[in-house]
Tab-separated table of C-alpha atoms in Angstrom:
chain	number	residue	atom	x	y	z
A	207	UNK	CA	164.118	-41.482	-68.761
A	208	UNK	CA	167.028	-39.047	-68.756
A	209	UNK	CA	169.802	-38.128	-71.173
A	210	UNK	CA	172.589	-39.403	-68.946
A	211	UNK	CA	171.103	-42.888	-68.970
A	212	UNK	CA	170.491	-42.805	-72.732
A	213	UNK	CA	173.998	-41.571	-73.477
A	214	UNK	CA	175.507	-44.337	-71.359
A	215	UNK	CA	173.332	-46.909	-73.142
A	216	UNK	CA	174.439	-45.482	-76.470
A	217	UNK	CA	178.136	-45.720	-75.583
A	218	UNK	CA	177.884	-49.227	-74.135
A	219	UNK	CA	175.394	-50.914	-76.475
A	220	UNK	CA	174.886	-48.929	-79.672
A	221	UNK	CA	178.177	-47.505	-80.903
A	222	UNK	CA	180.299	-49.727	-83.102
A	223	UNK	CA	183.898	-50.463	-82.180
A	224	UNK	CA	186.181	-48.571	-84.553
A	225	UNK	CA	188.807	-51.327	-84.905
A	226	UNK	CA	186.242	-54.089	-85.503
A	227	UNK	CA	184.426	-51.961	-88.053
A	228	UNK	CA	187.620	-51.187	-89.952
A	229	UNK	CA	188.604	-54.864	-89.898
A	230	UNK	CA	185.286	-56.018	-91.385
A	231	UNK	CA	185.059	-53.250	-93.970
A	232	UNK	CA	188.579	-53.943	-95.214
A	233	UNK	CA	187.643	-57.601	-95.673
A	234	UNK	CA	184.209	-57.145	-97.253
A	235	UNK	CA	184.908	-54.436	-99.841
A	236	UNK	CA	187.510	-56.324	-101.938
A	237	UNK	CA	185.450	-59.522	-101.680
A	238	UNK	CA	182.340	-57.782	-103.040
A	239	UNK	CA	184.412	-56.139	-105.760
A	240	UNK	CA	185.840	-59.504	-106.793
A	241	UNK	CA	182.388	-61.118	-106.972
A	242	UNK	CA	180.891	-58.256	-108.966
A	243	UNK	CA	183.846	-58.260	-111.350
A	244	UNK	CA	183.140	-61.936	-112.046
A	245	UNK	CA	179.423	-61.244	-112.531
A	246	UNK	CA	180.177	-58.339	-114.882
A	247	UNK	CA	182.638	-60.396	-116.920
A	248	UNK	CA	179.898	-62.979	-117.479
A	249	UNK	CA	177.113	-60.471	-118.122
A	250	UNK	CA	178.057	-56.880	-118.930
A	251	UNK	CA	174.604	-55.619	-118.017
A	252	UNK	CA	175.395	-55.935	-114.310
A	253	UNK	CA	177.655	-53.043	-113.421
A	254	UNK	CA	180.879	-53.482	-111.434
A	255	UNK	CA	180.542	-50.455	-109.162
A	256	UNK	CA	177.647	-50.975	-106.720
A	257	UNK	CA	175.635	-48.358	-104.861
A	258	UNK	CA	176.512	-48.392	-101.152
A	259	UNK	CA	173.188	-48.514	-99.342
A	260	UNK	CA	171.830	-49.900	-96.093
A	261	UNK	CA	172.347	-48.957	-92.466
A	262	UNK	CA	176.146	-49.142	-92.393
A	263	UNK	CA	176.651	-46.667	-95.209
A	264	UNK	CA	173.870	-44.435	-93.855
A	265	UNK	CA	175.568	-44.500	-90.431
A	266	UNK	CA	172.530	-46.040	-88.792
A	267	UNK	CA	174.104	-49.410	-87.977
A	268	UNK	CA	174.249	-50.443	-84.330
A	269	UNK	CA	176.638	-52.530	-82.254
A	270	UNK	CA	178.704	-54.228	-84.958
A	271	UNK	CA	179.527	-53.874	-88.654
A	272	UNK	CA	178.176	-57.308	-89.565
A	273	UNK	CA	175.697	-56.420	-92.334
A	274	UNK	CA	176.458	-54.698	-95.627
A	275	UNK	CA	173.975	-53.852	-98.386
A	276	UNK	CA	174.797	-53.067	-101.995
A	277	UNK	CA	172.574	-52.284	-104.972
A	278	UNK	CA	173.983	-53.647	-108.230
A	279	UNK	CA	172.883	-51.536	-111.170
A	280	UNK	CA	171.407	-53.388	-114.145
A	281	UNK	CA	172.138	-51.502	-117.361
A	282	UNK	CA	169.102	-52.094	-119.538
A	283	UNK	CA	170.739	-50.215	-122.401
A	284	UNK	CA	167.530	-48.475	-123.300
A	285	UNK	CA	165.024	-45.883	-122.276
A	286	UNK	CA	162.266	-47.196	-120.050
A	287	UNK	CA	158.569	-46.646	-119.696
A	288	UNK	CA	156.563	-47.126	-116.515
A	289	UNK	CA	153.244	-48.770	-117.187
A	290	UNK	CA	150.374	-50.335	-115.266
A	291	UNK	CA	149.518	-52.635	-118.158
A	292	UNK	CA	150.203	-56.357	-118.446
A	293	UNK	CA	153.881	-57.271	-118.941
A	294	UNK	CA	153.523	-60.929	-119.828
A	295	UNK	CA	151.268	-63.875	-119.351
A	296	UNK	CA	151.747	-66.470	-116.681
A	297	UNK	CA	150.551	-69.962	-115.925
A	298	UNK	CA	151.958	-73.254	-114.667
A	299	UNK	CA	154.820	-75.161	-116.257
A	300	UNK	CA	155.134	-78.929	-116.600
A	301	UNK	CA	156.468	-79.190	-113.042
A	302	UNK	CA	153.437	-77.459	-111.605
A	303	UNK	CA	155.306	-74.278	-110.719
A	304	UNK	CA	154.065	-70.803	-111.591
A	305	UNK	CA	156.198	-69.471	-114.427
A	306	UNK	CA	156.243	-66.829	-117.141
A	307	UNK	CA	154.645	-68.659	-120.053
A	308	UNK	CA	152.179	-67.984	-122.818
A	309	UNK	CA	148.606	-68.508	-121.670
A	310	UNK	CA	145.331	-66.698	-122.049
A	311	UNK	CA	145.348	-65.327	-118.506
A	312	UNK	CA	146.955	-61.880	-118.177
A	313	UNK	CA	148.377	-60.520	-114.938
A	314	UNK	CA	146.212	-57.936	-113.179
A	315	UNK	CA	147.265	-54.315	-112.916
A	316	UNK	CA	150.292	-53.662	-110.698
A	317	UNK	CA	149.481	-53.337	-106.975
A	318	UNK	CA	150.246	-50.173	-105.007
A	319	UNK	CA	153.983	-49.551	-104.794
A	320	UNK	CA	154.787	-51.817	-107.732
A	321	UNK	CA	155.069	-51.362	-111.470
A	322	UNK	CA	155.915	-52.940	-114.793
A	323	UNK	CA	158.944	-51.808	-116.759
A	324	UNK	CA	158.625	-51.646	-120.504
A	325	UNK	CA	161.568	-51.238	-122.845
A	326	UNK	CA	160.856	-48.367	-125.211
A	327	UNK	CA	164.048	-48.562	-127.252
A	328	UNK	CA	166.527	-51.083	-128.600
A	329	UNK	CA	167.911	-53.471	-126.003
A	330	UNK	CA	171.547	-54.554	-126.290
A	331	UNK	CA	171.560	-58.032	-127.882
A	332	UNK	CA	169.009	-59.326	-125.393
A	333	UNK	CA	166.638	-60.869	-127.862
A	334	UNK	CA	169.498	-62.202	-129.989
A	335	UNK	CA	170.688	-64.562	-127.258
A	336	UNK	CA	169.314	-68.033	-126.722
A	337	UNK	CA	167.782	-68.460	-123.284
A	338	UNK	CA	170.175	-71.139	-122.065
A	339	UNK	CA	173.377	-69.763	-123.522
A	340	UNK	CA	175.289	-66.598	-122.724
A	341	UNK	CA	173.435	-63.720	-121.040
A	342	UNK	CA	169.904	-64.973	-120.517
A	343	UNK	CA	167.065	-63.040	-122.058
A	344	UNK	CA	165.475	-61.006	-119.261
A	345	UNK	CA	162.432	-59.752	-121.115
A	346	UNK	CA	159.196	-60.907	-122.683
A	347	UNK	CA	157.337	-58.768	-125.183
A	348	UNK	CA	159.604	-55.795	-124.417
A	349	UNK	CA	158.920	-56.021	-120.675
A	350	UNK	CA	161.752	-56.751	-118.251
A	351	UNK	CA	160.669	-59.593	-115.963
A	352	UNK	CA	161.902	-59.345	-112.336
A	353	UNK	CA	162.158	-63.078	-111.679
A	354	UNK	CA	164.331	-63.500	-114.763
A	355	UNK	CA	166.677	-60.748	-113.615
A	356	UNK	CA	166.869	-62.171	-110.098
A	357	UNK	CA	167.522	-65.721	-111.308
A	358	UNK	CA	170.229	-64.607	-113.710
A	359	UNK	CA	171.957	-62.465	-111.107
A	360	UNK	CA	171.725	-65.076	-108.353
A	361	UNK	CA	173.129	-67.749	-110.678
A	362	UNK	CA	176.146	-65.597	-111.524
A	363	UNK	CA	176.765	-64.678	-107.883
A	364	UNK	CA	176.604	-68.371	-106.973
A	365	UNK	CA	179.175	-69.140	-109.666
A	366	UNK	CA	181.447	-66.422	-108.334
A	367	UNK	CA	181.129	-67.711	-104.769
A	368	UNK	CA	181.677	-71.313	-105.837
A	369	UNK	CA	185.245	-70.646	-106.953
A	370	UNK	CA	187.701	-72.652	-104.794
A	371	UNK	CA	189.348	-69.687	-103.112
A	372	UNK	CA	186.012	-68.232	-101.959
A	373	UNK	CA	183.598	-71.099	-101.353
A	374	UNK	CA	185.465	-72.253	-98.235
A	375	UNK	CA	184.259	-69.212	-96.284
A	376	UNK	CA	181.289	-67.759	-98.207
A	377	UNK	CA	177.812	-69.282	-98.564
A	378	UNK	CA	175.195	-67.954	-100.973
A	379	UNK	CA	171.591	-68.376	-99.851
A	380	UNK	CA	169.054	-69.834	-102.221
A	381	UNK	CA	166.684	-67.663	-104.235
A	382	UNK	CA	163.985	-66.159	-102.015
A	383	UNK	CA	161.366	-63.408	-102.062
A	384	UNK	CA	164.068	-60.940	-101.092
A	385	UNK	CA	165.398	-58.821	-103.981
A	386	UNK	CA	168.939	-59.609	-102.828
A	387	UNK	CA	171.403	-62.418	-103.180
A	388	UNK	CA	172.545	-62.893	-99.580
A	389	UNK	CA	176.061	-64.018	-98.734
A	390	UNK	CA	177.098	-65.328	-95.327
A	391	UNK	CA	180.799	-64.955	-94.574
A	392	UNK	CA	182.757	-66.845	-91.934
A	393	UNK	CA	186.459	-66.065	-91.734
A	394	UNK	CA	189.119	-65.638	-89.070
A	395	UNK	CA	189.888	-62.146	-90.365
A	396	UNK	CA	186.448	-60.767	-89.501
A	397	UNK	CA	185.212	-59.590	-86.113
A	398	UNK	CA	182.246	-61.585	-84.889
A	399	UNK	CA	181.001	-64.980	-85.997
A	400	UNK	CA	179.583	-64.001	-89.385
A	401	UNK	CA	179.040	-61.130	-91.788
A	402	UNK	CA	175.948	-60.877	-94.001
A	403	UNK	CA	176.198	-59.184	-97.400
A	404	UNK	CA	173.145	-58.400	-99.563
A	405	UNK	CA	173.640	-57.802	-103.288
A	406	UNK	CA	170.409	-56.620	-104.911
A	407	UNK	CA	170.038	-55.909	-108.643
A	408	UNK	CA	168.474	-52.496	-109.220
A	409	UNK	CA	167.297	-50.600	-112.273
A	410	UNK	CA	168.025	-46.894	-112.096
A	411	UNK	CA	164.706	-45.816	-113.517
A	412	UNK	CA	164.816	-42.257	-112.111
A	413	UNK	CA	161.026	-42.458	-112.125
A	414	UNK	CA	159.389	-39.150	-111.126
A	415	UNK	CA	157.235	-38.870	-108.023
A	416	UNK	CA	153.507	-38.979	-108.679
A	417	UNK	CA	150.945	-36.813	-106.926
A	418	UNK	CA	149.265	-39.850	-105.385
A	419	UNK	CA	152.483	-40.740	-103.559
A	420	UNK	CA	151.769	-37.864	-101.186
A	421	UNK	CA	155.336	-36.545	-101.124
A	422	UNK	CA	156.408	-33.859	-100.642
A	423	UNK	CA	153.499	-32.797	-98.477
A	424	UNK	CA	152.197	-29.250	-98.965
A	425	UNK	CA	153.209	-26.996	-96.106
A	426	UNK	CA	155.728	-29.414	-94.611
A	427	UNK	CA	158.760	-27.627	-93.146
A	428	UNK	CA	161.078	-30.610	-93.427
A	429	UNK	CA	163.067	-31.453	-95.448
A	430	UNK	CA	164.326	-28.241	-97.020
A	431	UNK	CA	163.304	-27.233	-100.532
A	432	UNK	CA	166.887	-27.847	-101.662
A	433	UNK	CA	166.823	-31.395	-100.309
A	434	UNK	CA	163.420	-32.019	-101.884
A	435	UNK	CA	164.777	-30.981	-105.267
A	436	UNK	CA	167.816	-33.277	-104.876
A	437	UNK	CA	165.538	-36.223	-104.138
A	438	UNK	CA	163.174	-35.427	-107.010
A	439	UNK	CA	166.145	-35.212	-109.377
A	440	UNK	CA	167.324	-38.651	-108.217
A	441	UNK	CA	163.866	-40.143	-108.710
A	442	UNK	CA	162.647	-43.649	-107.877
A	443	UNK	CA	164.356	-46.889	-108.860
A	444	UNK	CA	163.109	-50.480	-109.111
A	445	UNK	CA	164.132	-53.760	-107.488
A	446	UNK	CA	163.237	-57.357	-108.320
A	447	UNK	CA	161.227	-58.479	-105.305
A	448	UNK	CA	158.051	-60.025	-106.694
A	449	UNK	CA	158.231	-62.435	-109.650
A	450	UNK	CA	156.300	-60.285	-112.110
A	451	UNK	CA	155.979	-56.796	-110.639
A	452	UNK	CA	158.900	-54.468	-110.039
A	453	UNK	CA	158.894	-52.989	-106.542
A	454	UNK	CA	159.531	-49.280	-106.323
A	455	UNK	CA	162.784	-48.610	-104.484
A	456	UNK	CA	163.351	-45.400	-102.557
A	457	UNK	CA	166.750	-46.551	-101.313
A	458	UNK	CA	168.737	-43.738	-102.913
A	459	UNK	CA	166.057	-41.176	-102.006
A	460	UNK	CA	166.334	-42.280	-98.377
A	461	UNK	CA	170.108	-42.106	-98.506
A	462	UNK	CA	169.975	-38.555	-99.840
A	463	UNK	CA	167.444	-37.591	-97.184
A	464	UNK	CA	169.801	-38.854	-94.477
A	465	UNK	CA	172.852	-37.065	-95.897
A	466	UNK	CA	173.688	-34.079	-93.714
A	467	UNK	CA	170.695	-34.717	-91.467
A	468	UNK	CA	172.820	-33.923	-88.392
A	469	UNK	CA	175.127	-31.342	-89.958
A	470	UNK	CA	174.151	-28.841	-87.232
A	471	UNK	CA	175.085	-31.187	-84.413
A	472	UNK	CA	171.604	-32.620	-83.900
A	473	UNK	CA	170.728	-36.099	-82.603
A	474	UNK	CA	168.455	-37.484	-85.324
A	475	UNK	CA	170.632	-40.477	-86.246
A	476	UNK	CA	171.595	-41.074	-82.640
A	477	UNK	CA	167.913	-41.282	-81.688
A	478	UNK	CA	167.272	-43.704	-84.522
A	479	UNK	CA	170.167	-45.952	-83.546
A	480	UNK	CA	169.036	-46.118	-79.922
A	481	UNK	CA	165.511	-47.043	-81.017
A	482	UNK	CA	166.949	-49.756	-83.289
A	483	UNK	CA	168.833	-51.304	-80.392
A	484	UNK	CA	165.760	-51.180	-78.166
A	485	UNK	CA	163.768	-52.944	-80.882
A	486	UNK	CA	165.780	-56.096	-80.147
A	487	UNK	CA	164.172	-56.127	-76.691
A	488	UNK	CA	160.692	-55.145	-77.820
A	489	UNK	CA	160.063	-57.743	-80.497
A	490	UNK	CA	158.832	-61.128	-79.241
A	491	UNK	CA	161.360	-63.938	-79.544
A	492	UNK	CA	161.235	-65.463	-83.016
A	493	UNK	CA	159.332	-62.491	-84.501
A	494	UNK	CA	162.237	-60.113	-85.101
A	495	UNK	CA	160.908	-59.074	-88.479
A	496	UNK	CA	157.483	-57.961	-87.238
A	497	UNK	CA	159.075	-54.542	-86.692
A	498	UNK	CA	162.205	-54.045	-88.780
A	499	UNK	CA	164.868	-51.386	-88.961
A	500	UNK	CA	163.084	-50.158	-92.106
A	501	UNK	CA	159.923	-49.504	-90.107
A	502	UNK	CA	161.983	-47.498	-87.643
A	503	UNK	CA	163.725	-45.558	-90.407
A	504	UNK	CA	160.307	-44.411	-91.613
A	505	UNK	CA	159.332	-43.524	-88.035
A	506	UNK	CA	162.428	-41.300	-87.953
A	507	UNK	CA	161.394	-39.585	-91.195
A	508	UNK	CA	157.861	-38.962	-89.939
A	509	UNK	CA	159.171	-37.657	-86.611
A	510	UNK	CA	161.521	-35.302	-88.472
A	511	UNK	CA	158.627	-33.946	-90.514
A	512	UNK	CA	156.444	-33.539	-87.418
A	513	UNK	CA	159.359	-31.928	-85.519
A	514	UNK	CA	161.149	-30.066	-88.329
A	515	UNK	CA	163.387	-27.691	-86.372
A	516	UNK	CA	166.953	-28.407	-85.277
A	517	UNK	CA	166.146	-26.944	-81.872
A	518	UNK	CA	163.866	-29.934	-81.307
A	519	UNK	CA	166.732	-32.328	-82.022
A	520	UNK	CA	169.529	-31.005	-79.839
A	521	UNK	CA	171.381	-33.499	-77.651
A	522	UNK	CA	169.555	-31.996	-74.671
A	523	UNK	CA	166.291	-33.126	-76.314
A	524	UNK	CA	167.449	-36.746	-76.827
A	525	UNK	CA	165.136	-38.314	-74.226
A	526	UNK	CA	162.206	-36.222	-75.476
A	527	UNK	CA	162.695	-37.431	-79.020
A	528	UNK	CA	163.143	-41.081	-78.018
A	529	UNK	CA	159.901	-40.967	-76.051
A	530	UNK	CA	158.096	-39.178	-78.871
A	531	UNK	CA	159.253	-41.722	-81.462
A	532	UNK	CA	158.106	-44.551	-79.200
A	533	UNK	CA	154.610	-43.086	-78.948
A	534	UNK	CA	154.545	-42.448	-82.693
A	535	UNK	CA	155.384	-46.100	-83.350
A	536	UNK	CA	152.705	-47.225	-80.898
A	537	UNK	CA	150.177	-44.981	-82.614
A	538	UNK	CA	150.855	-46.448	-86.038
A	539	UNK	CA	150.816	-50.035	-84.784
A	540	UNK	CA	147.484	-49.510	-83.045
A	541	UNK	CA	146.077	-48.052	-86.256
A	542	UNK	CA	147.514	-50.969	-88.203
A	543	UNK	CA	149.029	-48.578	-90.710
A	544	UNK	CA	152.552	-47.182	-91.008
A	545	UNK	CA	152.702	-45.305	-94.338
A	546	UNK	CA	155.914	-45.410	-96.326
A	547	UNK	CA	157.354	-41.920	-95.982
A	548	UNK	CA	157.824	-41.389	-99.713
A	549	UNK	CA	154.620	-43.171	-100.783
A	550	UNK	CA	151.759	-42.985	-98.309
A	551	UNK	CA	149.712	-45.480	-100.309
A	552	UNK	CA	152.048	-48.247	-99.094
A	553	UNK	CA	151.287	-49.619	-95.617
A	554	UNK	CA	154.461	-51.069	-94.108
A	555	UNK	CA	152.419	-52.993	-91.519
A	556	UNK	CA	150.247	-54.771	-94.058
A	557	UNK	CA	150.125	-58.529	-93.489
A	558	UNK	CA	152.070	-58.280	-90.221
A	559	UNK	CA	151.003	-60.605	-87.397
A	560	UNK	CA	148.506	-58.705	-85.258
A	561	UNK	CA	149.237	-60.597	-82.055
A	562	UNK	CA	152.980	-60.030	-82.436
A	563	UNK	CA	152.403	-56.321	-83.061
A	564	UNK	CA	150.229	-56.086	-79.939
A	565	UNK	CA	153.035	-57.677	-77.956
A	566	UNK	CA	155.468	-55.086	-79.323
A	567	UNK	CA	153.144	-52.302	-78.140
A	568	UNK	CA	152.974	-53.814	-74.659
A	569	UNK	CA	156.766	-54.092	-74.540
A	570	UNK	CA	157.231	-50.478	-75.620
A	571	UNK	CA	154.848	-49.354	-72.872
A	572	UNK	CA	156.882	-51.402	-70.378
A	573	UNK	CA	159.985	-49.602	-71.554
A	574	UNK	CA	158.353	-46.180	-71.241
A	575	UNK	CA	157.085	-46.981	-67.751
A	576	UNK	CA	160.437	-48.301	-66.558
A	577	UNK	CA	163.273	-47.278	-68.902
A	578	UNK	CA	165.933	-47.973	-66.285
A	579	UNK	CA	165.226	-51.706	-66.558
A	580	UNK	CA	166.178	-51.621	-70.250
A	581	UNK	CA	168.901	-49.008	-70.269
A	582	UNK	CA	171.019	-49.909	-67.257
């Protein structure tokens, strides 16, 4: 593997076309703003101005600007507490579906990487609204329930999309385990067949890092102490992924970590983008999600901590870093454990198909043994 080959692959297969990118961005931004304005008008707790997150806004997107991610801030209007207690009781409703109800069976303590959010102050009119009228109540016993937030948000987004001038070219996917409401856009003004937009409600909890998260690591030379302080000041937020537990979100911490990462002309993001494109060849057909771009983002962070100096990330070192990141990924897959960079107690490979992961390892070895076959 040599730099000339990698640079050609990057130019031909990884870089986004400037005109196509501009075309899609100019279409998506006002559409998202219009939808969020509608949502905010119906429920003031969902803020109009989203947080720009995801690979496009972190400049890690490859090939085409066809996916955009936004975090929509939920204003809880109160101070919050982070607790491992029981937020509500659950059981089965008359339709046989699991639901937040009043039973004698409490939820267990929150799993690793998840939490409950308890309201510790007065909440704006929440408990004064009837459940089926106006802004739905999102809490039970002073705990904010993720599934209630997700259902309320998804319902409002669906209403916004269902307006005549939008529904002809935008589809809203049904509620899923994903924290986001996903929109699929088909329009003659966009480049490519479709654009996917994720809108995920997020609570800006600014939760402090705990010692058991394992970050920052004592003695680590990357990131800088200034960057560490910026990330600690930002803190951890929460997204509505599971029905009852809030999932810790490091999305803004990751964005801050990536800001200025190549300010000295290094190739960190370039290496990451090349690896992301190669992933499309490594993952067995139909198992794209066995290794995701999020896995590879964490591989980049670990590689940066292992190789903390800019001299190790010069453009002349591109092939060295690509090879090193490949072996690092193989190592974690073979161990069956890829720790989340900001919380080492979370294993990003948990519950992943073992056979599919083994196939990924074999495909990466094939690439390393014959990179020309993949890059030319």
